[in-house]
Amino acid sequence: MGCTNSLPVAEEFFADHDPSPNEYGGGLISTKPIQLKVRQKLFSLRGDFTVKDSDGTAYCKVVGILLSMRQRVLIKDMDGNAIACILEKVMSMSPAMFIYGFKPFYEGQQPTPETQDGKPLYAWAKVWNAVTSLTPMYMIQMANGNDSYTRASYETADYKSWAPGVAAPRLSVVKGADKTKGGCCLIDRATLQFEGMNMYDVTVAPGIDPILMIGLVICKDKIVEKNN
């Protein structure tokens, strides 16, 4: 079933990326590869979880909100400032999750009807599952309007991720739709248990927003849960 298939080596897979001018977590984009420990199934989280880097330094905090009409997850910086809000749209026609920011993704963008703690949310990214793929595949479409995203297709994905085997929980991620270039993140199942919980090792290339990649992990787990 390919559940033990490995990922490529980061040094060989990663491409050079210019930092996005639309970074949501100020100063969190790194100039060198960064590895983060991210707990599985964070969308089912009760309470909060601190994402740490490979040295054990706190990086950001994920907070589960289970009392709302729709379950959602917040990503905050270590000062408690909200960076992103992740939720699913009940009326979505395909398995998809949405990542919202607390500030415009681009100049002039207006907020969506969604809010969190009385604050407006801005469209940032849509994560969807390619249900016709033989192996797990997840795409990210970035916002291109106030509440719209680039066209969702294999050919127009802004980020594309795929597993190395049918049952593998790991993902390789590229920026763009071409799987042969643009490597930007590797999402691996940690060999050892970290703080007694199942963890991913999320290695992010320089210039790529780690908050977006953490969001991808959270969305991927929720989509798998829904599909099962």
PDB file of C-alpha atoms in Angstrom:
ATOM      1  CA  MET A   1       0.000   0.000   0.000  1.00  0.00           C
ATOM      2  CA  GLY A   2       3.059   2.255   0.072  1.00  0.00           C
ATOM      3  CA  CYS A   3       2.584   3.318   3.676  1.00  0.00           C
ATOM      4  CA  THR A   4       6.341   3.167   4.318  1.00  0.00           C
ATOM      5  CA  ASN A   5       7.416   5.010   1.149  1.00  0.00           C
ATOM      6  CA  SER A   6       9.800   7.804   2.010  1.00  0.00           C
ATOM      7  CA  LEU A   7       9.964  11.451   1.002  1.00  0.00           C
ATOM      8  CA  PRO A   8      12.752  13.065  -1.038  1.00  0.00           C
ATOM      9  CA  VAL A   9      15.757  14.649   0.627  1.00  0.00           C
ATOM     10  CA  ALA A  10      15.027  18.281   1.501  1.00  0.00           C
ATOM     11  CA  GLU A  11      18.318  19.622   0.147  1.00  0.00           C
ATOM     12  CA  GLU A  12      17.602  18.042  -3.236  1.00  0.00           C
ATOM     13  CA  PHE A  13      13.860  18.743  -3.311  1.00  0.00           C
ATOM     14  CA  PHE A  14      13.697  22.367  -2.179  1.00  0.00           C
ATOM     15  CA  ALA A  15      13.842  25.187  -4.707  1.00  0.00           C
ATOM     16  CA  ASP A  16      14.707  28.836  -4.140  1.00  0.00           C
ATOM     17  CA  HIS A  17      11.685  30.965  -3.225  1.00  0.00           C
ATOM     18  CA  ASP A  18      11.357  34.692  -2.795  1.00  0.00           C
ATOM     19  CA  PRO A  19       9.509  35.540   0.441  1.00  0.00           C
ATOM     20  CA  SER A  20       5.893  36.505  -0.075  1.00  0.00           C
ATOM     21  CA  PRO A  21       5.138  40.189   0.533  1.00  0.00           C
ATOM     22  CA  ASN A  22       1.852  39.010   2.077  1.00  0.00           C
ATOM     23  CA  GLU A  23       3.288  37.179   5.085  1.00  0.00           C
ATOM     24  CA  TYR A  24       0.684  36.810   7.823  1.00  0.00           C
ATOM     25  CA  GLY A  25       2.889  35.995  10.791  1.00  0.00           C
ATOM     26  CA  GLY A  26       5.357  38.870  10.924  1.00  0.00           C
ATOM     27  CA  GLY A  27       8.940  37.602  10.870  1.00  0.00           C
ATOM     28  CA  LEU A  28       8.037  33.894  10.783  1.00  0.00           C
ATOM     29  CA  ILE A  29       9.296  33.226   7.248  1.00  0.00           C
ATOM     30  CA  SER A  30      12.819  31.863   7.562  1.00  0.00           C
ATOM     31  CA  THR A  31      15.919  32.421   5.435  1.00  0.00           C
ATOM     32  CA  LYS A  32      16.911  28.786   5.957  1.00  0.00           C
ATOM     33  CA  PRO A  33      14.971  25.498   6.112  1.00  0.00           C
ATOM     34  CA  ILE A  34      12.969  25.183   9.313  1.00  0.00           C
ATOM     35  CA  GLN A  35      11.521  22.004  10.813  1.00  0.00           C
ATOM     36  CA  LEU A  36       8.401  22.246  12.950  1.00  0.00           C
ATOM     37  CA  LYS A  37       6.700  19.669  15.169  1.00  0.00           C
ATOM     38  CA  VAL A  38       2.965  19.688  14.437  1.00  0.00           C
ATOM     39  CA  ARG A  39       0.488  17.442  16.191  1.00  0.00           C
ATOM     40  CA  GLN A  40      -1.888  15.310  14.139  1.00  0.00           C
ATOM     41  CA  LYS A  41      -5.641  15.972  14.033  1.00  0.00           C
ATOM     42  CA  LEU A  42      -5.418  19.516  15.361  1.00  0.00           C
ATOM     43  CA  PHE A  43      -8.908  20.226  14.072  1.00  0.00           C
ATOM     44  CA  SER A  44     -10.180  17.982  16.877  1.00  0.00           C
ATOM     45  CA  LEU A  45      -8.053  19.787  19.446  1.00  0.00           C
ATOM     46  CA  ARG A  46      -9.489  20.692  22.830  1.00  0.00           C
ATOM     47  CA  GLY A  47      -7.502  23.530  24.339  1.00  0.00           C
ATOM     48  CA  ASP A  48      -4.284  24.594  22.644  1.00  0.00           C
ATOM     49  CA  PHE A  49      -1.049  23.138  21.280  1.00  0.00           C
ATOM     50  CA  THR A  50       2.309  24.855  20.895  1.00  0.00           C
ATOM     51  CA  VAL A  51       4.147  24.225  17.634  1.00  0.00           C
ATOM     52  CA  LYS A  52       7.892  24.040  18.255  1.00  0.00           C
ATOM     53  CA  ASP A  53      10.921  23.922  16.010  1.00  0.00           C
ATOM     54  CA  SER A  54      13.517  21.143  16.023  1.00  0.00           C
ATOM     55  CA  ASP A  55      15.389  22.872  18.879  1.00  0.00           C
ATOM     56  CA  GLY A  56      12.273  22.913  21.047  1.00  0.00           C
ATOM     57  CA  THR A  57      11.725  26.663  20.659  1.00  0.00           C
ATOM     58  CA  ALA A  58       8.059  27.699  20.680  1.00  0.00           C
ATOM     59  CA  TYR A  59       7.039  28.891  17.216  1.00  0.00           C
ATOM     60  CA  CYS A  60       3.284  29.463  17.257  1.00  0.00           C
ATOM     61  CA  LYS A  61       0.167  28.238  19.044  1.00  0.00           C
ATOM     62  CA  VAL A  62      -2.845  26.352  17.655  1.00  0.00           C
ATOM     63  CA  VAL A  63      -6.143  26.805  19.499  1.00  0.00           C
ATOM     64  CA  GLY A  64      -9.201  24.627  18.934  1.00  0.00           C
ATOM     65  CA  ILE A  65     -12.659  26.201  19.209  1.00  0.00           C
ATOM     66  CA  LEU A  66     -15.377  23.576  19.675  1.00  0.00           C
ATOM     67  CA  LEU A  67     -18.230  25.691  21.021  1.00  0.00           C
ATOM     68  CA  SER A  68     -18.950  27.615  17.835  1.00  0.00           C
ATOM     69  CA  MET A  69     -21.624  26.728  15.290  1.00  0.00           C
ATOM     70  CA  ARG A  70     -18.827  25.392  13.127  1.00  0.00           C
ATOM     71  CA  GLN A  71     -15.704  23.876  14.567  1.00  0.00           C
ATOM     72  CA  ARG A  72     -12.664  25.972  13.784  1.00  0.00           C
ATOM     73  CA  VAL A  73      -8.997  26.328  14.620  1.00  0.00           C
ATOM     74  CA  LEU A  74      -6.973  29.474  15.304  1.00  0.00           C
ATOM     75  CA  ILE A  75      -3.249  29.896  14.756  1.00  0.00           C
ATOM     76  CA  LYS A  76      -1.691  32.537  16.995  1.00  0.00           C
ATOM     77  CA  ASP A  77       1.804  33.891  17.457  1.00  0.00           C
ATOM     78  CA  MET A  78       3.492  33.415  20.809  1.00  0.00           C
ATOM     79  CA  ASP A  79       2.271  36.838  21.947  1.00  0.00           C
ATOM     80  CA  GLY A  80      -1.324  35.646  21.519  1.00  0.00           C
ATOM     81  CA  ASN A  81      -2.040  37.601  18.343  1.00  0.00           C
ATOM     82  CA  ALA A  82      -4.348  35.734  15.954  1.00  0.00           C
ATOM     83  CA  ILE A  83      -2.736  34.994  12.579  1.00  0.00           C
ATOM     84  CA  ALA A  84      -5.118  32.620  10.827  1.00  0.00           C
ATOM     85  CA  CYS A  85      -8.490  30.938  11.271  1.00  0.00           C
ATOM     86  CA  ILE A  86      -9.245  27.579   9.630  1.00  0.00           C
ATOM     87  CA  LEU A  87     -12.751  26.285   9.022  1.00  0.00           C
ATOM     88  CA  GLU A  88     -14.847  24.319   6.582  1.00  0.00           C
ATOM     89  CA  LYS A  89     -17.811  25.666   4.664  1.00  0.00           C
ATOM     90  CA  VAL A  90     -20.833  23.453   5.224  1.00  0.00           C
ATOM     91  CA  MET A  91     -22.166  24.039   1.723  1.00  0.00           C
ATOM     92  CA  SER A  92     -18.844  23.292   0.000  1.00  0.00           C
ATOM     93  CA  MET A  93     -19.501  20.960  -2.965  1.00  0.00           C
ATOM     94  CA  SER A  94     -16.212  19.082  -2.562  1.00  0.00           C
ATOM     95  CA  PRO A  95     -13.933  18.180   0.360  1.00  0.00           C
ATOM     96  CA  ALA A  96     -12.403  21.587   1.047  1.00  0.00           C
ATOM     97  CA  MET A  97     -11.133  23.655   3.951  1.00  0.00           C
ATOM     98  CA  PHE A  98     -10.573  27.397   4.112  1.00  0.00           C
ATOM     99  CA  ILE A  99      -7.767  29.377   5.734  1.00  0.00           C
ATOM    100  CA  TYR A 100      -8.584  32.982   6.596  1.00  0.00           C
ATOM    101  CA  GLY A 101      -6.309  35.767   7.725  1.00  0.00           C
ATOM    102  CA  PHE A 102      -6.975  38.636  10.094  1.00  0.00           C
ATOM    103  CA  LYS A 103      -5.667  41.203   7.623  1.00  0.00           C
ATOM    104  CA  PRO A 104      -5.955  41.629   3.840  1.00  0.00           C
ATOM    105  CA  PHE A 105      -4.044  39.146   1.694  1.00  0.00           C
ATOM    106  CA  TYR A 106      -3.406  41.896  -0.832  1.00  0.00           C
ATOM    107  CA  GLU A 107      -3.884  45.653  -0.918  1.00  0.00           C
ATOM    108  CA  GLY A 108      -7.503  46.641  -1.300  1.00  0.00           C
ATOM    109  CA  GLN A 109      -8.976  43.254  -0.383  1.00  0.00           C
ATOM    110  CA  GLN A 110     -12.241  43.529   1.544  1.00  0.00           C
ATOM    111  CA  PRO A 111     -13.187  41.160   4.396  1.00  0.00           C
ATOM    112  CA  THR A 112     -15.438  38.137   3.895  1.00  0.00           C
ATOM    113  CA  PRO A 113     -18.709  37.718   5.835  1.00  0.00           C
ATOM    114  CA  GLU A 114     -16.822  35.416   8.214  1.00  0.00           C
ATOM    115  CA  THR A 115     -15.715  36.757  11.595  1.00  0.00           C
ATOM    116  CA  GLN A 116     -13.877  35.485  14.644  1.00  0.00           C
ATOM    117  CA  ASP A 117     -14.163  37.111  18.078  1.00  0.00           C
ATOM    118  CA  GLY A 118     -15.834  40.071  16.402  1.00  0.00           C
ATOM    119  CA  LYS A 119     -12.923  40.578  13.986  1.00  0.00           C
ATOM    120  CA  PRO A 120     -13.370  40.358  10.206  1.00  0.00           C
ATOM    121  CA  LEU A 121     -11.690  37.488   8.360  1.00  0.00           C
ATOM    122  CA  TYR A 122     -10.021  37.845   4.963  1.00  0.00           C
ATOM    123  CA  ALA A 123      -9.805  35.125   2.305  1.00  0.00           C
ATOM    124  CA  TRP A 124      -6.320  33.624   2.169  1.00  0.00           C
ATOM    125  CA  ALA A 125      -6.312  30.030   0.920  1.00  0.00           C
ATOM    126  CA  LYS A 126      -8.565  27.103   0.004  1.00  0.00           C
ATOM    127  CA  VAL A 127      -7.313  23.529   0.517  1.00  0.00           C
ATOM    128  CA  TRP A 128      -9.047  20.804  -1.462  1.00  0.00           C
ATOM    129  CA  ASN A 129      -8.667  17.087  -2.010  1.00  0.00           C
ATOM    130  CA  ALA A 130      -8.253  15.559  -5.453  1.00  0.00           C
ATOM    131  CA  VAL A 131     -10.707  12.671  -4.998  1.00  0.00           C
ATOM    132  CA  THR A 132      -9.855  11.079  -8.354  1.00  0.00           C
ATOM    133  CA  SER A 133      -6.137  10.708  -7.576  1.00  0.00           C
ATOM    134  CA  LEU A 134      -4.822   7.173  -6.957  1.00  0.00           C
ATOM    135  CA  THR A 135      -2.680   8.458  -4.086  1.00  0.00           C
ATOM    136  CA  PRO A 136      -3.654  11.215  -1.608  1.00  0.00           C
ATOM    137  CA  MET A 137      -3.254  14.642  -3.182  1.00  0.00           C
ATOM    138  CA  TYR A 138      -4.125  18.063  -1.769  1.00  0.00           C
ATOM    139  CA  MET A 139      -4.069  21.392  -3.571  1.00  0.00           C
ATOM    140  CA  ILE A 140      -4.003  24.982  -2.328  1.00  0.00           C
ATOM    141  CA  GLN A 141      -5.706  27.800  -4.203  1.00  0.00           C
ATOM    142  CA  MET A 142      -4.828  31.304  -3.060  1.00  0.00           C
ATOM    143  CA  ALA A 143      -7.351  34.118  -2.763  1.00  0.00           C
ATOM    144  CA  ASN A 144      -7.763  36.265  -5.863  1.00  0.00           C
ATOM    145  CA  GLY A 145     -10.755  38.306  -4.685  1.00  0.00           C
ATOM    146  CA  ASN A 146     -12.618  39.380  -1.587  1.00  0.00           C
ATOM    147  CA  ASP A 147     -14.111  35.888  -1.171  1.00  0.00           C
ATOM    148  CA  SER A 148     -12.864  33.993  -4.208  1.00  0.00           C
ATOM    149  CA  TYR A 149      -9.871  31.835  -5.123  1.00  0.00           C
ATOM    150  CA  THR A 150      -7.909  30.804  -8.183  1.00  0.00           C
ATOM    151  CA  ARG A 151      -9.576  28.062 -10.246  1.00  0.00           C
ATOM    152  CA  ALA A 152      -9.378  24.681  -8.528  1.00  0.00           C
ATOM    153  CA  SER A 153      -7.796  22.187 -10.919  1.00  0.00           C
ATOM    154  CA  TYR A 154      -4.676  20.067 -11.271  1.00  0.00           C
ATOM    155  CA  GLU A 155      -3.300  22.548 -13.805  1.00  0.00           C
ATOM    156  CA  THR A 156      -3.999  25.729 -11.838  1.00  0.00           C
ATOM    157  CA  ALA A 157      -3.018  24.747  -8.274  1.00  0.00           C
ATOM    158  CA  ASP A 158      -0.994  27.419  -6.509  1.00  0.00           C
ATOM    159  CA  TYR A 159       0.507  24.691  -4.314  1.00  0.00           C
ATOM    160  CA  LYS A 160       0.304  20.935  -4.938  1.00  0.00           C
ATOM    161  CA  SER A 161       0.998  18.168  -2.415  1.00  0.00           C
ATOM    162  CA  TRP A 162       0.945  14.407  -2.797  1.00  0.00           C
ATOM    163  CA  ALA A 163       1.720  11.259  -0.808  1.00  0.00           C
ATOM    164  CA  PRO A 164       4.399   8.792  -1.936  1.00  0.00           C
ATOM    165  CA  GLY A 165       1.983   5.873  -1.624  1.00  0.00           C
ATOM    166  CA  VAL A 166      -1.705   5.023  -1.283  1.00  0.00           C
ATOM    167  CA  ALA A 167      -1.675   4.749   2.520  1.00  0.00           C
ATOM    168  CA  ALA A 168       1.301   6.996   3.290  1.00  0.00           C
ATOM    169  CA  PRO A 169       0.584   9.906   5.671  1.00  0.00           C
ATOM    170  CA  ARG A 170       3.518  11.874   4.252  1.00  0.00           C
ATOM    171  CA  LEU A 171       3.356  14.685   1.713  1.00  0.00           C
ATOM    172  CA  SER A 172       5.723  16.411  -0.672  1.00  0.00           C
ATOM    173  CA  VAL A 173       4.655  19.985  -1.468  1.00  0.00           C
ATOM    174  CA  VAL A 174       5.590  22.169  -4.413  1.00  0.00           C
ATOM    175  CA  LYS A 175       4.726  25.786  -5.109  1.00  0.00           C
ATOM    176  CA  GLY A 176       2.824  25.742  -8.383  1.00  0.00           C
ATOM    177  CA  ALA A 177       1.154  22.944 -10.313  1.00  0.00           C
ATOM    178  CA  ASP A 178       4.287  21.248 -11.689  1.00  0.00           C
ATOM    179  CA  LYS A 179       5.404  18.381  -9.436  1.00  0.00           C
ATOM    180  CA  THR A 180       8.889  18.392 -10.989  1.00  0.00           C
ATOM    181  CA  LYS A 181       9.923  21.791  -9.637  1.00  0.00           C
ATOM    182  CA  GLY A 182       9.238  24.335  -6.928  1.00  0.00           C
ATOM    183  CA  GLY A 183       9.717  22.043  -3.891  1.00  0.00           C
ATOM    184  CA  CYS A 184       8.727  24.017  -0.801  1.00  0.00           C
ATOM    185  CA  CYS A 185       7.745  21.687   2.066  1.00  0.00           C
ATOM    186  CA  LEU A 186       8.032  18.084   3.276  1.00  0.00           C
ATOM    187  CA  ILE A 187       5.448  16.743   5.723  1.00  0.00           C
ATOM    188  CA  ASP A 188       6.656  13.560   7.403  1.00  0.00           C
ATOM    189  CA  ARG A 189       5.327  11.355  10.142  1.00  0.00           C
ATOM    190  CA  ALA A 190       7.753  11.578  13.057  1.00  0.00           C
ATOM    191  CA  THR A 191       9.523   8.284  13.776  1.00  0.00           C
ATOM    192  CA  LEU A 192       9.492   8.890  17.523  1.00  0.00           C
ATOM    193  CA  GLN A 193       6.678  10.148  19.713  1.00  0.00           C
ATOM    194  CA  PHE A 194       7.040  13.802  20.748  1.00  0.00           C
ATOM    195  CA  GLU A 195       5.573  14.757  24.100  1.00  0.00           C
ATOM    196  CA  GLY A 196       3.485  11.569  23.975  1.00  0.00           C
ATOM    197  CA  MET A 197       1.446  12.561  20.889  1.00  0.00           C
ATOM    198  CA  ASN A 198       1.505  11.604  17.216  1.00  0.00           C
ATOM    199  CA  MET A 199       3.457  14.278  15.398  1.00  0.00           C
ATOM    200  CA  TYR A 200       4.403  15.453  11.938  1.00  0.00           C
ATOM    201  CA  ASP A 201       7.819  16.810  11.075  1.00  0.00           C
ATOM    202  CA  VAL A 202       7.010  19.760   8.809  1.00  0.00           C
ATOM    203  CA  THR A 203      10.135  20.991   7.016  1.00  0.00           C
ATOM    204  CA  VAL A 204       9.599  24.301   5.246  1.00  0.00           C
ATOM    205  CA  ALA A 205      11.876  25.784   2.593  1.00  0.00           C
ATOM    206  CA  PRO A 206      13.288  29.311   2.935  1.00  0.00           C
ATOM    207  CA  GLY A 207      10.941  31.979   1.649  1.00  0.00           C
ATOM    208  CA  ILE A 208       7.784  29.899   2.207  1.00  0.00           C
ATOM    209  CA  ASP A 209       5.232  30.950   4.836  1.00  0.00           C
ATOM    210  CA  PRO A 210       5.268  28.242   7.530  1.00  0.00           C
ATOM    211  CA  ILE A 211       1.806  29.291   8.756  1.00  0.00           C
ATOM    212  CA  LEU A 212       0.335  28.313   5.385  1.00  0.00           C
ATOM    213  CA  MET A 213       2.078  24.923   5.554  1.00  0.00           C
ATOM    214  CA  ILE A 214       0.809  24.339   9.114  1.00  0.00           C
ATOM    215  CA  GLY A 215      -2.629  25.207   7.797  1.00  0.00           C
ATOM    216  CA  LEU A 216      -2.209  22.605   5.048  1.00  0.00           C
ATOM    217  CA  VAL A 217      -1.418  19.918   7.652  1.00  0.00           C
ATOM    218  CA  ILE A 218      -4.488  20.833   9.713  1.00  0.00           C
ATOM    219  CA  CYS A 219      -6.739  20.859   6.638  1.00  0.00           C
ATOM    220  CA  LYS A 220      -5.336  17.595   5.289  1.00  0.00           C
ATOM    221  CA  ASP A 221      -6.091  15.735   8.529  1.00  0.00           C
ATOM    222  CA  LYS A 222      -9.645  17.108   8.639  1.00  0.00           C
ATOM    223  CA  ILE A 223     -10.313  16.148   5.022  1.00  0.00           C
ATOM    224  CA  VAL A 224      -9.038  12.610   5.697  1.00  0.00           C
ATOM    225  CA  GLU A 225     -11.344  12.419   8.718  1.00  0.00           C
ATOM    226  CA  LYS A 226     -14.311  13.554   6.619  1.00  0.00           C
ATOM    227  CA  ASN A 227     -13.552  11.118   3.808  1.00  0.00           C
ATOM    228  CA  ASN A 228     -13.297   8.219   6.241  1.00  0.00           C
TER     229      ASN A 228
END
